[in-house]
Coordinates of N, CA and C and ligand atoms in Angstrom, one line a residue:
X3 N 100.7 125.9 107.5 CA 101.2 125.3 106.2 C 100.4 124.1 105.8
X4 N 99.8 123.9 104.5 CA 99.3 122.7 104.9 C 100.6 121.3 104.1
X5 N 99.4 120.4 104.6 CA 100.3 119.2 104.3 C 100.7 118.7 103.6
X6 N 101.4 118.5 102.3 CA 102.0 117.6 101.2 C 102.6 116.5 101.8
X7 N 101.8 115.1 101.4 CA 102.2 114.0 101.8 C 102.5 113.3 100.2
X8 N 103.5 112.7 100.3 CA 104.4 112.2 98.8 C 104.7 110.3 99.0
X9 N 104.2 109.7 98.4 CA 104.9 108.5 98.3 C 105.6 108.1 97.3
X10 N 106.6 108.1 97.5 CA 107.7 107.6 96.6 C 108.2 106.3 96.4
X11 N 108.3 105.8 94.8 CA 108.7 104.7 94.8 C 110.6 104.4 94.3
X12 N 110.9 103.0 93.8 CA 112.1 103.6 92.7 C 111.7 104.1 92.0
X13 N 111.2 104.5 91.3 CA 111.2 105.5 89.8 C 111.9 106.9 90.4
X14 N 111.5 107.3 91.6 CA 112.3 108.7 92.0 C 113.8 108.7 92.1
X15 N 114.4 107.3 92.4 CA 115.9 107.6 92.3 C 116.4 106.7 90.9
X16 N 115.5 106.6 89.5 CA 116.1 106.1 89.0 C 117.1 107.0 87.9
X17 N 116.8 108.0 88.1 CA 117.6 109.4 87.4 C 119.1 109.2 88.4
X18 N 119.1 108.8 89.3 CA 120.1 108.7 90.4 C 121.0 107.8 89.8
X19 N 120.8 106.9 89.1 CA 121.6 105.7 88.4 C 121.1 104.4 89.4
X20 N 119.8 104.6 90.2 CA 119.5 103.2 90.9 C 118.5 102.4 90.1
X21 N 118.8 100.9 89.6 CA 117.3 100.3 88.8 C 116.6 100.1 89.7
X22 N 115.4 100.4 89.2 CA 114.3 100.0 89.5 C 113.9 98.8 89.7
X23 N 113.0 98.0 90.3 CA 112.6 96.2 90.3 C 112.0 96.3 89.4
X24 N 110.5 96.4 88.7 CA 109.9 95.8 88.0 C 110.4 96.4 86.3
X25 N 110.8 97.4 86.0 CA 111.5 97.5 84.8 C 112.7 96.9 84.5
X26 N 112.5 95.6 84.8 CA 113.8 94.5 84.5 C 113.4 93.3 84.3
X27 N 112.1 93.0 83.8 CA 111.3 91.8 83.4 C 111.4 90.6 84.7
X28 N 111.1 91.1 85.9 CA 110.8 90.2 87.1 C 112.4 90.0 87.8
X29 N 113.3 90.3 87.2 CA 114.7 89.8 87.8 C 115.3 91.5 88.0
X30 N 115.8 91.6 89.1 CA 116.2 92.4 89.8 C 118.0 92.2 89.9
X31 N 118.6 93.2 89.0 CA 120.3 92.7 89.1 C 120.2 91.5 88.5
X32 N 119.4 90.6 88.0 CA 119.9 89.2 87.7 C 119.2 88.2 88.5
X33 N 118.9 88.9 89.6 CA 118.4 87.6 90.5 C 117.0 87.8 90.8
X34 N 116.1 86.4 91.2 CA 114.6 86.3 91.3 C 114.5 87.2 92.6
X35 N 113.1 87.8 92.9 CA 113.2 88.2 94.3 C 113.2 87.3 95.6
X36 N 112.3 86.6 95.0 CA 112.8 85.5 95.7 C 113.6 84.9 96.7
X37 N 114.9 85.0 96.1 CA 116.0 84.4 96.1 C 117.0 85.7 97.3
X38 N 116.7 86.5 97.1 CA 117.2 87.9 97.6 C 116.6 89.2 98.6
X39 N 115.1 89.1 98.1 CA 114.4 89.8 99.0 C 113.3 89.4 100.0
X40 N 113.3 87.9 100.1 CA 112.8 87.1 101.7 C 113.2 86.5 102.6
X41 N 112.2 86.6 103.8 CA 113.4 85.8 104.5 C 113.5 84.1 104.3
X42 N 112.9 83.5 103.9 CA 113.0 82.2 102.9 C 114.0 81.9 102.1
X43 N 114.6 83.1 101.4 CA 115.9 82.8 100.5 C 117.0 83.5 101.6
X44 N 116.7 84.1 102.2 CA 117.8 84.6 103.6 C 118.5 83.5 103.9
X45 N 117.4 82.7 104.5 CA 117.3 81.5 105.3 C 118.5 80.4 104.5
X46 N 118.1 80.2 103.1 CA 118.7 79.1 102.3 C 119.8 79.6 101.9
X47 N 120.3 81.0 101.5 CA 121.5 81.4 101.0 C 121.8 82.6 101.5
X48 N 122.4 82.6 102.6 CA 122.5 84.1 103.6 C 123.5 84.7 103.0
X49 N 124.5 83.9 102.2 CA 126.0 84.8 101.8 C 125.3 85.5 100.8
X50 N 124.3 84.8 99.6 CA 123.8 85.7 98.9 C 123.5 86.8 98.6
X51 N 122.7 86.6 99.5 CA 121.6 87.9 100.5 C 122.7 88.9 100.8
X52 N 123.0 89.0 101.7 CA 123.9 89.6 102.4 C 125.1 90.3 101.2
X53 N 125.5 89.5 100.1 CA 126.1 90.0 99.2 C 125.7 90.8 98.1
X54 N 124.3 90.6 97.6 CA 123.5 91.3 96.9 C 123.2 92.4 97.8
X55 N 123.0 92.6 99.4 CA 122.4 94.1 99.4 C 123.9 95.0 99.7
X56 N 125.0 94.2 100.0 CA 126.5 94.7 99.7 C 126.4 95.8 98.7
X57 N 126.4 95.1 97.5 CA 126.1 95.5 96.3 C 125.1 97.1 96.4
X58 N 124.2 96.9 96.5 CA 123.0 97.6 96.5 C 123.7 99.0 97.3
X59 N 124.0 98.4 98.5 CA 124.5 99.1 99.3 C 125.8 100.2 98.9
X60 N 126.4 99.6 98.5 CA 127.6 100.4 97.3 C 127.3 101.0 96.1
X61 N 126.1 100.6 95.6 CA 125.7 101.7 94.2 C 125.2 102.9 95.3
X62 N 124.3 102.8 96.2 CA 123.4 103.7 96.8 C 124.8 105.0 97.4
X63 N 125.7 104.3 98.3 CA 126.7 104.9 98.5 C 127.3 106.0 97.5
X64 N 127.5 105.8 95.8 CA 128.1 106.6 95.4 C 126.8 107.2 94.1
X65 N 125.7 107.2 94.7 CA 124.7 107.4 93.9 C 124.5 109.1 94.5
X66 N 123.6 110.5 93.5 CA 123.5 111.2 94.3 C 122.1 111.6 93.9
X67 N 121.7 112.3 95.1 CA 120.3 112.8 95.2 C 120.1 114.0 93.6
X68 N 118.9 113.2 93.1 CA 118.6 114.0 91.8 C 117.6 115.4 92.0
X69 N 117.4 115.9 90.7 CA 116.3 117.3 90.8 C 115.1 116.6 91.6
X70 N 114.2 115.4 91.1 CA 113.4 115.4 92.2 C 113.4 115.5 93.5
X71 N 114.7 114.4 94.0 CA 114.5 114.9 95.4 C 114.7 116.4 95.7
X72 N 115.5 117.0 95.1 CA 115.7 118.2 96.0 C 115.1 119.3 95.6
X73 N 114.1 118.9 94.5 CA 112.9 119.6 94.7 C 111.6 119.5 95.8
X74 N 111.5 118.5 96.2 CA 110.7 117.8 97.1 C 111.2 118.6 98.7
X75 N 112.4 118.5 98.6 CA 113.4 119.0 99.9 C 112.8 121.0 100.0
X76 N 113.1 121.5 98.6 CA 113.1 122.3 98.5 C 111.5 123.1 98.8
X77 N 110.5 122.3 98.3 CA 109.0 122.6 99.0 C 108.8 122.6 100.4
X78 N 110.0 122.5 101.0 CA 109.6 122.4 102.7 C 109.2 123.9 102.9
X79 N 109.7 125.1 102.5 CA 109.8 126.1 102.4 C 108.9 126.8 102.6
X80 N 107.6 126.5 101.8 CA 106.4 126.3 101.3 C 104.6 125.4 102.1
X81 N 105.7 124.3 102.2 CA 104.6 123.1 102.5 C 105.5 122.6 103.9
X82 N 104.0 121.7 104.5 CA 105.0 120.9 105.7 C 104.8 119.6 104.7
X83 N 105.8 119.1 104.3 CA 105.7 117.9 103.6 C 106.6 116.5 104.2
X84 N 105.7 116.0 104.5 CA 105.9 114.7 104.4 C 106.2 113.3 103.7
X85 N 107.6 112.7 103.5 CA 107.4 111.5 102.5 C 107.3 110.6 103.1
X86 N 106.7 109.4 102.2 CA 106.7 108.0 102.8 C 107.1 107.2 101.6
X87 N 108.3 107.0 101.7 CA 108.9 106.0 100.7 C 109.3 104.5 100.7
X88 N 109.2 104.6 99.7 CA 109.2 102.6 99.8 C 111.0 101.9 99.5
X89 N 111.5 103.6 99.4 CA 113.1 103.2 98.9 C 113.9 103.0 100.0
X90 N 115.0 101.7 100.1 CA 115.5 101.7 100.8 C 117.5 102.6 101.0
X91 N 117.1 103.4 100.3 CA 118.0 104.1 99.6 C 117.8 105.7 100.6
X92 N 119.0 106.9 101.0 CA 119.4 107.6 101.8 C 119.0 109.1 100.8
X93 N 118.6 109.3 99.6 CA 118.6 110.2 98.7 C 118.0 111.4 99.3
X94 N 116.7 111.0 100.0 CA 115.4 111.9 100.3 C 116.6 112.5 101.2
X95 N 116.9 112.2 102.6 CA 117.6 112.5 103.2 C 118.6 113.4 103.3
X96 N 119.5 113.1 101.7 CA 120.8 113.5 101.5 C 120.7 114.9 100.6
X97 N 119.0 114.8 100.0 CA 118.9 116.5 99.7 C 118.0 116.7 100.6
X98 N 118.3 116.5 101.8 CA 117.9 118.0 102.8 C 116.3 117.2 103.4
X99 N 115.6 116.6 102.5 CA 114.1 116.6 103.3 C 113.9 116.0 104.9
X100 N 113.1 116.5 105.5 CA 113.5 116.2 107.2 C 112.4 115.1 107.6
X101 N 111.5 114.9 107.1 CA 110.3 114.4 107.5 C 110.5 113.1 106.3
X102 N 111.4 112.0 106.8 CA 110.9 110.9 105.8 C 110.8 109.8 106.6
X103 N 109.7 108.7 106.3 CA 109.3 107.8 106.5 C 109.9 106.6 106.0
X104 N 110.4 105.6 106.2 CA 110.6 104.3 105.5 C 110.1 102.9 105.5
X105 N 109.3 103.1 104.3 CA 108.4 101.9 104.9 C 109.1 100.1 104.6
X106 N 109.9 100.3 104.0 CA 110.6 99.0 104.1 C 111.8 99.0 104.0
X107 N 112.6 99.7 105.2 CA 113.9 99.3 105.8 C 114.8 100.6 105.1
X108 N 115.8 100.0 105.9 CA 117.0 101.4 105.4 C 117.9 100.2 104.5
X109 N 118.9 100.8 103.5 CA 120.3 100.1 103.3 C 121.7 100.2 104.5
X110 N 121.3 101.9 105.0 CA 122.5 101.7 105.7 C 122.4 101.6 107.3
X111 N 121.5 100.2 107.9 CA 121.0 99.9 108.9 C 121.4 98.5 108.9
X112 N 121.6 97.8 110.0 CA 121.1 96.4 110.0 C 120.4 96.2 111.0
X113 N 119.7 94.9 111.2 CA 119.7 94.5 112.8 C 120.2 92.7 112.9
X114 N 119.7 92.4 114.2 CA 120.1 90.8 114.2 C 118.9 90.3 113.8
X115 N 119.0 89.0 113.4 CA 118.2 88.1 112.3 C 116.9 87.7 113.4
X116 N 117.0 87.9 114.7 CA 116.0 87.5 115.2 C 115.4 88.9 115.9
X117 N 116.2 89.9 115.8 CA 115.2 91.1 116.8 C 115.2 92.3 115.5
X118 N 114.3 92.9 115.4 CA 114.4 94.2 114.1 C 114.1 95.7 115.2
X119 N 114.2 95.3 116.2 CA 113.7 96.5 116.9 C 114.7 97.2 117.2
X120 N 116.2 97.0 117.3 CA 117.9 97.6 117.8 C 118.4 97.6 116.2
X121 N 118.3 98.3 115.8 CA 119.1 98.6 114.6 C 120.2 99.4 114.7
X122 N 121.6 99.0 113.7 CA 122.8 99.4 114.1 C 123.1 100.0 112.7
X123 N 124.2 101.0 112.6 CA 124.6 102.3 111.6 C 125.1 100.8 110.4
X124 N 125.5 100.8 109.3 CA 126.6 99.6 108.7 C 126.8 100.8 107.1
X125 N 127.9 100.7 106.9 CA 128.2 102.0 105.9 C 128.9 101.1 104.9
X126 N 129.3 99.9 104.9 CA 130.4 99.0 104.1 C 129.6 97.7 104.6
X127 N 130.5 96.7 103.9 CA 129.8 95.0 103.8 C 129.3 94.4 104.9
X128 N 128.5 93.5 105.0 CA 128.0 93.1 106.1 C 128.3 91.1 105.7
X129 N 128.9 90.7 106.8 CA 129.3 89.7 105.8 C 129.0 88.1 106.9
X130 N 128.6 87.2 106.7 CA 128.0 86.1 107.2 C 129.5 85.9 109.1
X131 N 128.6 85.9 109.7 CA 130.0 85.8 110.9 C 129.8 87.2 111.6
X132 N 129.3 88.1 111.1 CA 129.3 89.8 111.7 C 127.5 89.1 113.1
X133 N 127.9 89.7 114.1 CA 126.6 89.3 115.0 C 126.7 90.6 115.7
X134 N 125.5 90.5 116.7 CA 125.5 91.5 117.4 C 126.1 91.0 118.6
X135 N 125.6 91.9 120.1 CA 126.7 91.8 121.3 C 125.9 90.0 121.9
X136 N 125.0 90.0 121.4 CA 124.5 88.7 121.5 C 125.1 87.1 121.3
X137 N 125.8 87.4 119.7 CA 126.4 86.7 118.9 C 125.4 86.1 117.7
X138 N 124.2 86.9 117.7 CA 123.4 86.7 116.8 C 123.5 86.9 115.5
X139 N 123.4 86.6 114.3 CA 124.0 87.2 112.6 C 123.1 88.4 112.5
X140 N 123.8 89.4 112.1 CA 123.1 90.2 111.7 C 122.8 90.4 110.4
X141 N 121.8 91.2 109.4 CA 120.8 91.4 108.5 C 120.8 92.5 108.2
X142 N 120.2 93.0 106.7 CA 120.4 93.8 106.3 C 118.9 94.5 107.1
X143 N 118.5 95.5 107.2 CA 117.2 96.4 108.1 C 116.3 96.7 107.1
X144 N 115.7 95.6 106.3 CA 115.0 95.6 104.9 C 113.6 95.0 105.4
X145 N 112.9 95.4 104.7 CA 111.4 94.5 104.9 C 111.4 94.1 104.2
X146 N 111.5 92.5 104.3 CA 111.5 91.3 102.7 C 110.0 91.2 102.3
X147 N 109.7 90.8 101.3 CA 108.0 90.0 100.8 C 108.2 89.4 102.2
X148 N 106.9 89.2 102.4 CA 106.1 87.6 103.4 C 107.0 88.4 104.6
X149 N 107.0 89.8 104.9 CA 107.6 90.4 106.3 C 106.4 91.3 106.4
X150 N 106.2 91.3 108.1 CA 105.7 92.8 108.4 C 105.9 93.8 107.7
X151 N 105.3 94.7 107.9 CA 105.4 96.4 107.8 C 105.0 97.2 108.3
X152 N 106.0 97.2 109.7 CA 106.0 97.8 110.8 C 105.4 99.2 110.8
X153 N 106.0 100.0 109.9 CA 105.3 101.3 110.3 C 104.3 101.9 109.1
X154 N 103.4 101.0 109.0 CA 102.1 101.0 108.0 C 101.2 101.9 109.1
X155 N 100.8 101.4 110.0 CA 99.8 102.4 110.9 C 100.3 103.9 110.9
X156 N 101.6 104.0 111.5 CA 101.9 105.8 111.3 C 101.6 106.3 109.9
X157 N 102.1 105.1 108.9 CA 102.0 105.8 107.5 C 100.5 106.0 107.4
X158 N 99.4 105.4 107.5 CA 98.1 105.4 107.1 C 97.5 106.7 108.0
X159 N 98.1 106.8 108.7 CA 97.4 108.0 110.2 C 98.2 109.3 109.4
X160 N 99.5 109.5 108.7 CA 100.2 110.6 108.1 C 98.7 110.7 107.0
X161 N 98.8 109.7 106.0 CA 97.7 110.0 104.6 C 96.5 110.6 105.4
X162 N 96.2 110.4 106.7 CA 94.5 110.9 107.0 C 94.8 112.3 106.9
X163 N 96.0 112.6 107.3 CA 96.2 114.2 107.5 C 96.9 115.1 106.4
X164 N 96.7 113.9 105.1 CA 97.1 115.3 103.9 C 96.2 116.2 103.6
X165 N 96.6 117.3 103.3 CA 96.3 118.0 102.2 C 96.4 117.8 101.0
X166 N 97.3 117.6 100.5 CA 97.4 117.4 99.2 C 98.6 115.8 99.1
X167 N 98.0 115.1 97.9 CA 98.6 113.8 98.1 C 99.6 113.6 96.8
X168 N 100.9 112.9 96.8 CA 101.6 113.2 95.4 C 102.1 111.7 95.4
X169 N 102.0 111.2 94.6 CA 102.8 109.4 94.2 C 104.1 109.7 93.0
X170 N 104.6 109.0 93.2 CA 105.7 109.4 92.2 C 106.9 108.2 92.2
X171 N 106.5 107.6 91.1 CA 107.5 106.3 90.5 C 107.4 105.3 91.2
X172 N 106.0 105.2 91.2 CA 105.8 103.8 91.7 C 104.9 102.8 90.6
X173 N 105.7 101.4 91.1 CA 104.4 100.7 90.1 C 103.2 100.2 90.8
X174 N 103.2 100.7 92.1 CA 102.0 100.3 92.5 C 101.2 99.1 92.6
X175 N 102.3 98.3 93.3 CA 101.8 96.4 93.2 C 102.3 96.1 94.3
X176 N 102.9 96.8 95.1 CA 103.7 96.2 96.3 C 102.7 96.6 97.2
X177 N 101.9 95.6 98.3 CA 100.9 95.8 99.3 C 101.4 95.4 100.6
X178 N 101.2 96.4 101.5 CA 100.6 97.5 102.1 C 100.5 98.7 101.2
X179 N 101.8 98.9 100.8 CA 102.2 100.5 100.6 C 101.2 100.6 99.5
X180 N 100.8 100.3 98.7 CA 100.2 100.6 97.3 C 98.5 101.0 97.8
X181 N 98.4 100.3 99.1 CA 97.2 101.0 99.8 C 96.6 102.5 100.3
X182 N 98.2 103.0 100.7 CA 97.9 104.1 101.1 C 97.4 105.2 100.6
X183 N 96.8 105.4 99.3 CA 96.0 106.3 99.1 C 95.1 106.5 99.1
X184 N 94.0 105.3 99.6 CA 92.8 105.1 100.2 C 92.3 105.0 101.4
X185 N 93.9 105.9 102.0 CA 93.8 106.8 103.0 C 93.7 108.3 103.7
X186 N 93.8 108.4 102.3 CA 93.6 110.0 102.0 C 92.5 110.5 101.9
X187 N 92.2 112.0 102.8 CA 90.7 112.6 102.7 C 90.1 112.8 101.3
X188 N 89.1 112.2 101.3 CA 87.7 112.4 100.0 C 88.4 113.8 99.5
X189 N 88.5 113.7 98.6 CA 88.3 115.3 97.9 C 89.6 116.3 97.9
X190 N 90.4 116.1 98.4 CA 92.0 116.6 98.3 C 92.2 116.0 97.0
X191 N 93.3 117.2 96.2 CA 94.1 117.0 95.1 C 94.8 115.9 95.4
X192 N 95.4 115.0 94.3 CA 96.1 113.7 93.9 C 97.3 114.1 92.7
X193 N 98.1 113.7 92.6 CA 99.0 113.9 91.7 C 99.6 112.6 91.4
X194 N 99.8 112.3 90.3 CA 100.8 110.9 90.1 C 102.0 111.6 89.2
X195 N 103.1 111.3 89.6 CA 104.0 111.4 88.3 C 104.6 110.0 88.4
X196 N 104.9 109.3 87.1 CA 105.5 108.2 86.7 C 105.6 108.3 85.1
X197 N 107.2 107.9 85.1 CA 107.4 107.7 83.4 C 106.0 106.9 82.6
X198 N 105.9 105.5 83.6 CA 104.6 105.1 82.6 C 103.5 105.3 83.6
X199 N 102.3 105.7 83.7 CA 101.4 105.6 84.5 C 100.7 104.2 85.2
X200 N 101.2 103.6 85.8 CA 100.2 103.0 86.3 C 98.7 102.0 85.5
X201 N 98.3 101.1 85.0 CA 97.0 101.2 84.4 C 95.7 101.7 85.5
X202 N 96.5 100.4 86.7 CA 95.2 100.8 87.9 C 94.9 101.8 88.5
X203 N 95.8 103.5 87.8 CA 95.0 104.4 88.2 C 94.3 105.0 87.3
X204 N 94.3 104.6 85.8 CA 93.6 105.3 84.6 C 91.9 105.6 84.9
X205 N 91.7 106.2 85.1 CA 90.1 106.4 85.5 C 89.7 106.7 86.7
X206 N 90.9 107.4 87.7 CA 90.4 107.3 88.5 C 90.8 109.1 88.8
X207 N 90.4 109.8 89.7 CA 90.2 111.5 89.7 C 91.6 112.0 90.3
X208 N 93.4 111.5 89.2 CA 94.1 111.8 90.0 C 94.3 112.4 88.5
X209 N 95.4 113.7 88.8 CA 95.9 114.7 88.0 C 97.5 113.6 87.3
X210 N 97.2 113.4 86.6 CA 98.6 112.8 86.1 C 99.6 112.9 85.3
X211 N 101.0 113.0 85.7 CA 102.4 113.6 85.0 C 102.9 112.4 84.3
X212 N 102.8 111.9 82.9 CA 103.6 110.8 82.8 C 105.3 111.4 82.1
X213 N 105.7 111.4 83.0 CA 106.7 112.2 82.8 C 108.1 111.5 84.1
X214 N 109.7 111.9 83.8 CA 110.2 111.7 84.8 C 110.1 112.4 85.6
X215 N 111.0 111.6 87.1 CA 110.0 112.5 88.1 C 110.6 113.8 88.3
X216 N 111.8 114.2 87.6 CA 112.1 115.6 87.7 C 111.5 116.6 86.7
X217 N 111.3 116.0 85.4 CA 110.3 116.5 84.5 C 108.9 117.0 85.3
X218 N 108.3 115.7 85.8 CA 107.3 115.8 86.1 C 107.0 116.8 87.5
X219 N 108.3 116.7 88.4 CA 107.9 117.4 90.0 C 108.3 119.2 89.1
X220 N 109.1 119.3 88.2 CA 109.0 120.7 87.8 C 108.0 121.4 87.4
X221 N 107.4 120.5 87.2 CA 105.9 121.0 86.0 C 104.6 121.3 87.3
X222 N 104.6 120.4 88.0 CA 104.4 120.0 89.3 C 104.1 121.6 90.7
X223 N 105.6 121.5 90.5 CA 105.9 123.3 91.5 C 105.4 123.9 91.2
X224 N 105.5 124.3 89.8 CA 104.7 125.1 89.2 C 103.3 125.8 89.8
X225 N 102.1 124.2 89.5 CA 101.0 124.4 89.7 C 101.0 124.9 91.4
X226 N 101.7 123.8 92.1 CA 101.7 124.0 93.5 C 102.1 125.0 94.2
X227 N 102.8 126.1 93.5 CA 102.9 127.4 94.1 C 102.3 128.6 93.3
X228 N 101.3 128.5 92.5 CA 100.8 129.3 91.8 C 99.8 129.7 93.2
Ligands
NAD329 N1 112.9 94.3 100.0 C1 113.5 94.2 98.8 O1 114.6 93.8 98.7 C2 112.7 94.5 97.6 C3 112.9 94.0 96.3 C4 112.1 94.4 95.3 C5 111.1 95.3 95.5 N2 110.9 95.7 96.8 C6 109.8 96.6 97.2 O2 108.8 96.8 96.3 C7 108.6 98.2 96.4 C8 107.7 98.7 95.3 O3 108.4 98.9 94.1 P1 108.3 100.3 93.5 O4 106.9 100.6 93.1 O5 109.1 101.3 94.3 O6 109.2 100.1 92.2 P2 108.9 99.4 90.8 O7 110.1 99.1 90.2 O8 107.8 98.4 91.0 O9 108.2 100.6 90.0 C9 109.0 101.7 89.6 C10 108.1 102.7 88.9 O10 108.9 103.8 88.6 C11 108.6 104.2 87.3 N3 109.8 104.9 86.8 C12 110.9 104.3 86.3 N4 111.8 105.3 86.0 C13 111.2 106.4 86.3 C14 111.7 107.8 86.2 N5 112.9 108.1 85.8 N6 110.8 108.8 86.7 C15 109.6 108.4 87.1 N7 109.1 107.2 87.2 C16 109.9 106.2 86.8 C17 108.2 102.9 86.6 O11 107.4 103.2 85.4 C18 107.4 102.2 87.6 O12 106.0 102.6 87.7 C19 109.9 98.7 96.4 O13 110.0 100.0 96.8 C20 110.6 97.9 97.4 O14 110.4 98.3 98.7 C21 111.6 95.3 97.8

């Protein structure tokens, strides 16, 4: 079977009813990232933190997996495919795809604020006072800005071994992850689908859908099972 490797950004669950970060003029819900997605604003206002990915956590909860994912799910069939997504959202999972990656954190995970290596299940609020068996505060299992990104090497060692490479709803500014296609073998097909394309890939030898991603992954099968 060969390989379809996929990176996904928000744009794939934004048919889901999840917003997206940068199509909100730099403020996310309302708040700077800043303020919400490092551990610097962790640090300064934990109830915040901790109450914003509540939130997050609760839309994602009653959000459901759209045509793209489960079209994605549904090429397993077909392809051994692989995703590597940047969402910290359960969607891929929840239509069916078996092979997903997350490259910055789960929502429905925590760990304690000092170890990220013991992550624990959390389905409902996480709230300043909750610790582990330690007595440590626990955290949402997110990779903030100015954090590691733990599992970049597996991700970059999956891209050596695509066959065919597919991006879809990303804006393509968030680094590491925005790297990984310059990990992919010379000369394998490229596919982008995104409502708006990207500028930084205009010119460069990828096949592109500007289209949503279920628009776009439909149009998509098509070619890929011809
Ligand atoms: N850790 C945090 O709390 C936090 C906060 C903000 C961003 N981030 C990280 O930044 C990463 C990168 O952001 P990103 O690129 O995923 O999101 P993004 O918001 O930067 O880009 C979304 C992309 O999806 C496209 N899009 C919107 N609706 C679409 C649709 N219906 N169909 C297809 N495309 C659509 C947009 O045109 C855009 O290119 C995030 O995944 C996230 O991990 C993290």
């Amino acid at each position: 079977m060969k390989k379809l490797v996929v990176l996904t950004g928000a744009g794939i669950s934004a048919e889901s009813g999840i917003q997206t970060f940068r199509d909100t003029n730099g403020l996310w819900h309302g708040h700077n990232l800043e303020e919400v997605a490092t551990p610097q604003g962790f640090a300064k206002n934990p109830a915040l933190v901790l109450d914003f990915y509540n939130q997050r956590r609760k839309n994602i909860k009653e959000a459901l997996p759209n045509a793209a994912h489960c079209i994605l799910s549904d090429l397993q069939s077909q392809f051994d495919v692989q995703i590597i997504t940047q969402n910290i959202d359960d969607l891929h999972e929840r239509a069916g795809s078996k092979k997903v990656m997350h490259l910055h954190g789960e929502i429905f995970k925590c760990c304690a604020t000092n170890n990220k290596s013991i992550v624990y299940p959390i389905l409902d609020d996480l709230h300043l006072g909750d610790v582990d068996e330690n007595g440590v505060q626990l955290r949402p299992f997110i990779v903030w800005f100015n954090e590691d990104v733990p599992m970049m090497p597996d991700a970059m060692e999956i891209c050596k071994q695509a066959d065919i490479f597919i991006i879809i709803g990303t804006s393509l500014v968030v680094y590491p992850a925005a790297n990984l296609v310059e990990f992919v073998p010379n000369g394998i097909p490229i596919y982008i689908i995104d409502k708006k394309i990207p500028d930084l890939v205009i010119g460069k030898n990828y096949t592109c859908f500007e289209k949503t991603a279920s628009k776009g992954l439909m149009e998509l099968r098509k070619i890929l099972l011809d």
